[in-house]
XYZ file of C-alpha atoms in Angstrom:
233
model
C -33.718 -18.203 -5.482
C -36.073 -15.136 -5.197
C -36.143 -15.654 -1.411
C -32.354 -15.410 -1.332
C -32.375 -12.023 -3.099
C -34.972 -10.668 -0.664
C -32.996 -11.645 2.429
C -31.185 -8.705 4.127
C -28.177 -10.927 4.860
C -27.706 -11.589 1.144
C -27.293 -7.909 0.263
C -25.075 -7.289 3.297
C -22.753 -10.061 2.083
C -22.821 -8.701 -1.486
C -21.810 -5.287 -0.141
C -18.970 -6.911 1.825
C -17.704 -8.657 -1.322
C -17.818 -5.407 -3.335
C -16.003 -3.410 -0.640
C -13.342 -6.095 -0.153
C -12.781 -6.276 -3.906
C -12.491 -2.489 -4.189
C -10.056 -2.095 -1.290
C -7.857 -5.070 -2.185
C -7.791 -4.521 -5.955
C -6.303 -1.022 -6.051
C -2.882 -2.399 -7.013
C -4.305 -4.207 -10.030
C -4.939 -0.933 -11.868
C -1.292 -0.012 -11.357
C -0.139 -3.399 -12.677
C -2.335 -3.041 -15.777
C -1.030 0.457 -16.486
C 2.609 -0.577 -16.036
C 2.284 -3.713 -18.170
C 0.639 -1.894 -21.091
C 2.403 1.467 -21.071
C 4.870 0.576 -23.862
C 2.264 -0.855 -26.232
C 1.169 1.093 -29.308
C -1.949 3.165 -28.538
C -4.189 0.938 -30.662
C -3.115 -2.159 -28.706
C -3.362 -0.763 -25.188
C -7.124 -1.167 -24.968
C -6.881 -4.762 -26.218
C -4.098 -5.476 -23.735
C -6.162 -4.161 -20.853
C -9.349 -5.987 -21.927
C -7.743 -9.391 -22.555
C -5.398 -9.147 -19.586
C -8.228 -8.261 -17.229
C -10.471 -10.985 -18.717
C -7.810 -13.643 -18.138
C -7.092 -12.393 -14.625
C -10.804 -12.324 -13.754
C -11.386 -15.895 -14.969
C -8.376 -17.089 -12.982
C -9.527 -15.242 -9.868
C -13.075 -16.636 -10.055
C -11.686 -20.186 -10.367
C -9.378 -19.658 -7.386
C -12.195 -18.155 -5.310
C -14.555 -21.070 -6.012
C -11.746 -23.427 -5.001
C -11.171 -21.465 -1.783
C -14.892 -21.510 -0.903
C -14.914 -25.301 -1.227
C -11.839 -25.709 0.969
C -13.249 -23.501 3.732
C -15.838 -26.193 4.443
C -13.192 -28.389 6.093
C -12.546 -28.175 9.879
C -9.805 -25.777 11.049
C -9.472 -24.127 7.625
C -11.821 -21.257 8.506
C -9.733 -20.599 11.607
C -6.571 -20.600 9.490
C -8.230 -18.465 6.827
C -9.464 -16.024 9.468
C -5.970 -15.625 10.928
C -4.592 -15.104 7.416
C -7.249 -12.482 6.750
C -6.294 -10.662 9.964
C -2.699 -10.513 8.714
C -3.848 -9.292 5.277
C -5.902 -6.530 6.892
C -2.925 -5.382 8.964
C -0.650 -5.401 5.898
C -3.173 -3.201 4.096
C -2.493 -0.395 6.573
C 1.311 -0.528 6.296
C 3.043 2.012 4.032
C 4.208 0.534 0.724
C 7.859 0.242 -0.206
C 8.973 2.458 -3.064
C 9.713 -0.595 -5.223
C 6.365 -2.229 -4.510
C 5.435 -2.538 -8.219
C 8.397 -4.104 -9.977
C 6.475 -4.702 -13.206
C 8.354 -4.458 -16.494
C 6.380 -3.008 -19.411
C 5.763 -5.365 -22.320
C 6.600 -4.429 -25.895
C 3.935 -6.629 -27.513
C 0.287 -7.490 -26.868
C 0.694 -11.130 -25.757
C 3.502 -10.140 -23.395
C 1.311 -7.510 -21.728
C -1.584 -9.955 -21.347
C 0.728 -12.571 -19.836
C 2.240 -10.016 -17.440
C -1.197 -8.870 -16.221
C -2.441 -12.442 -15.634
C 0.720 -13.618 -13.855
C 0.949 -10.502 -11.678
C -2.739 -10.733 -10.772
C -2.295 -14.402 -9.840
C 0.570 -13.533 -7.497
C -1.385 -10.638 -5.959
C -4.746 -12.425 -5.694
C -4.305 -14.362 -2.432
C -5.654 -11.586 -0.217
C -8.588 -10.902 -2.537
C -9.502 -14.572 -2.949
C -9.464 -15.292 0.794
C -11.457 -12.143 1.601
C -14.172 -12.712 -1.011
C -14.454 -16.425 -0.191
C -14.911 -15.543 3.482
C -17.596 -12.950 2.753
C -19.498 -15.437 0.550
C -19.859 -17.843 3.516
C -19.975 -20.869 1.228
C -22.829 -19.587 -0.951
C -21.767 -20.031 -4.586
C -24.700 -17.984 -5.929
C -23.764 -15.149 -3.590
C -20.119 -15.443 -4.601
C -20.933 -15.315 -8.311
C -23.345 -12.398 -7.895
C -20.903 -10.404 -5.776
C -18.045 -10.934 -8.224
C -20.275 -10.117 -11.202
C -21.117 -6.763 -9.614
C -17.685 -5.868 -8.275
C -15.395 -6.872 -11.156
C -16.822 -4.416 -13.759
C -16.815 -1.742 -11.061
C -13.108 -2.294 -10.425
C -12.113 -2.614 -14.092
C -13.861 0.534 -15.318
C -13.380 2.770 -12.293
C -10.063 1.545 -10.894
C -8.278 4.865 -11.417
C -11.067 6.785 -9.677
C -11.069 4.295 -6.795
C -7.307 4.634 -6.359
C -7.539 8.449 -6.307
C -10.348 8.304 -3.754
C -8.314 5.988 -1.503
C -5.332 8.358 -1.709
C -7.497 11.391 -0.946
C -9.591 9.740 1.781
C -7.433 7.356 3.878
C -10.478 6.377 5.945
C -11.630 4.227 3.005
C -8.569 2.012 3.402
C -8.915 1.998 7.191
C -12.579 1.030 6.881
C -11.679 -1.703 4.390
C -9.030 -3.094 6.732
C -11.557 -3.066 9.583
C -14.035 -4.906 7.353
C -11.416 -7.595 6.692
C -10.904 -7.941 10.444
C -14.665 -8.280 10.945
C -14.976 -10.942 8.233
C -11.953 -12.753 9.709
C -13.692 -12.862 13.089
C -16.840 -14.249 11.454
C -14.753 -16.956 9.770
C -13.046 -17.984 13.012
C -16.338 -18.223 14.923
C -18.028 -20.156 12.090
C -15.453 -22.989 11.940
C -17.158 -26.370 12.395
C -14.587 -27.328 15.058
C -16.301 -25.155 17.668
C -19.261 -23.383 16.052
C -21.931 -25.311 17.992
C -19.955 -25.195 21.238
C -19.488 -21.441 21.008
C -23.176 -20.902 20.215
C -24.159 -22.895 23.302
C -21.590 -21.584 25.792
C -20.579 -18.130 24.519
C -23.572 -16.795 22.547
C -22.045 -13.311 22.317
C -19.010 -14.691 20.458
C -20.857 -14.434 17.124
C -20.768 -10.630 17.382
C -17.907 -10.029 19.816
C -15.184 -11.883 17.910
C -15.790 -10.020 14.601
C -15.751 -6.704 16.480
C -12.484 -7.645 18.199
C -11.068 -8.691 14.816
C -11.910 -5.314 13.275
C -10.428 -3.381 16.209
C -7.333 -5.607 16.250
C -6.610 -5.076 12.553
C -7.080 -1.305 12.666
C -5.195 -0.877 15.964
C -2.219 -3.108 15.170
C -2.081 -1.997 11.524
C -1.970 1.706 12.355
C 0.560 1.152 15.145
C 2.901 -0.845 12.903
C 2.330 1.634 10.074
C 3.352 4.581 12.271
C 6.459 2.683 13.425
C 7.438 1.845 9.852
C 6.955 5.457 8.758
C 9.051 6.679 11.691
C 11.854 4.239 10.809
C 11.784 5.422 7.197
C 12.042 9.054 8.316
C 15.054 8.207 10.500
C 16.823 6.525 7.561
C 16.313 9.636 5.434
C 17.989 11.885 8.034
């Protein structure tokens, strides 16, 4: 165990997990605020705490499940392609009705709304974190333990920073593309063959993945924005 914590690769993966969680969890703060906004002031804090606790437990369970599944042949390739799509979607402008969350009038309703909404929105986060963990459950647990409190207690600040500095989102999308490339190369179907015949693939494919996500995402985003401007005219 101590050797694991002293390995540079361990901390690089932890940083990946934290960054992926931060970039992909910005919407969760909005969901929490919307679900709890009609509660009495004395219940809002409880609604946030219990709702987040339930959502976190659910997400950890889903992520452990995803890490186990990624050990099967072809699933890392499929997961990598899915992660490429998630990264591209991250760079597209949101629709105005992107958060159709009805506020709850009582505590249990708010908690239920937060957990259900987080479950629906967790696919991108679960796949990204599971990919960054590379099958290491200790690494997964450590990364989540660090990132979840960071997101819960500083979510509003993180969202403001992402709005003020768009490069954070672009960098996060590129990171997802990089991790997707690492997943695709690491699939047991061709991992050994690639290492023997195309040794540069281990670094080239992640780089191509990052460039692909940022390039395609920004291109599609500019097209979508242009179409929206035309509709407004």
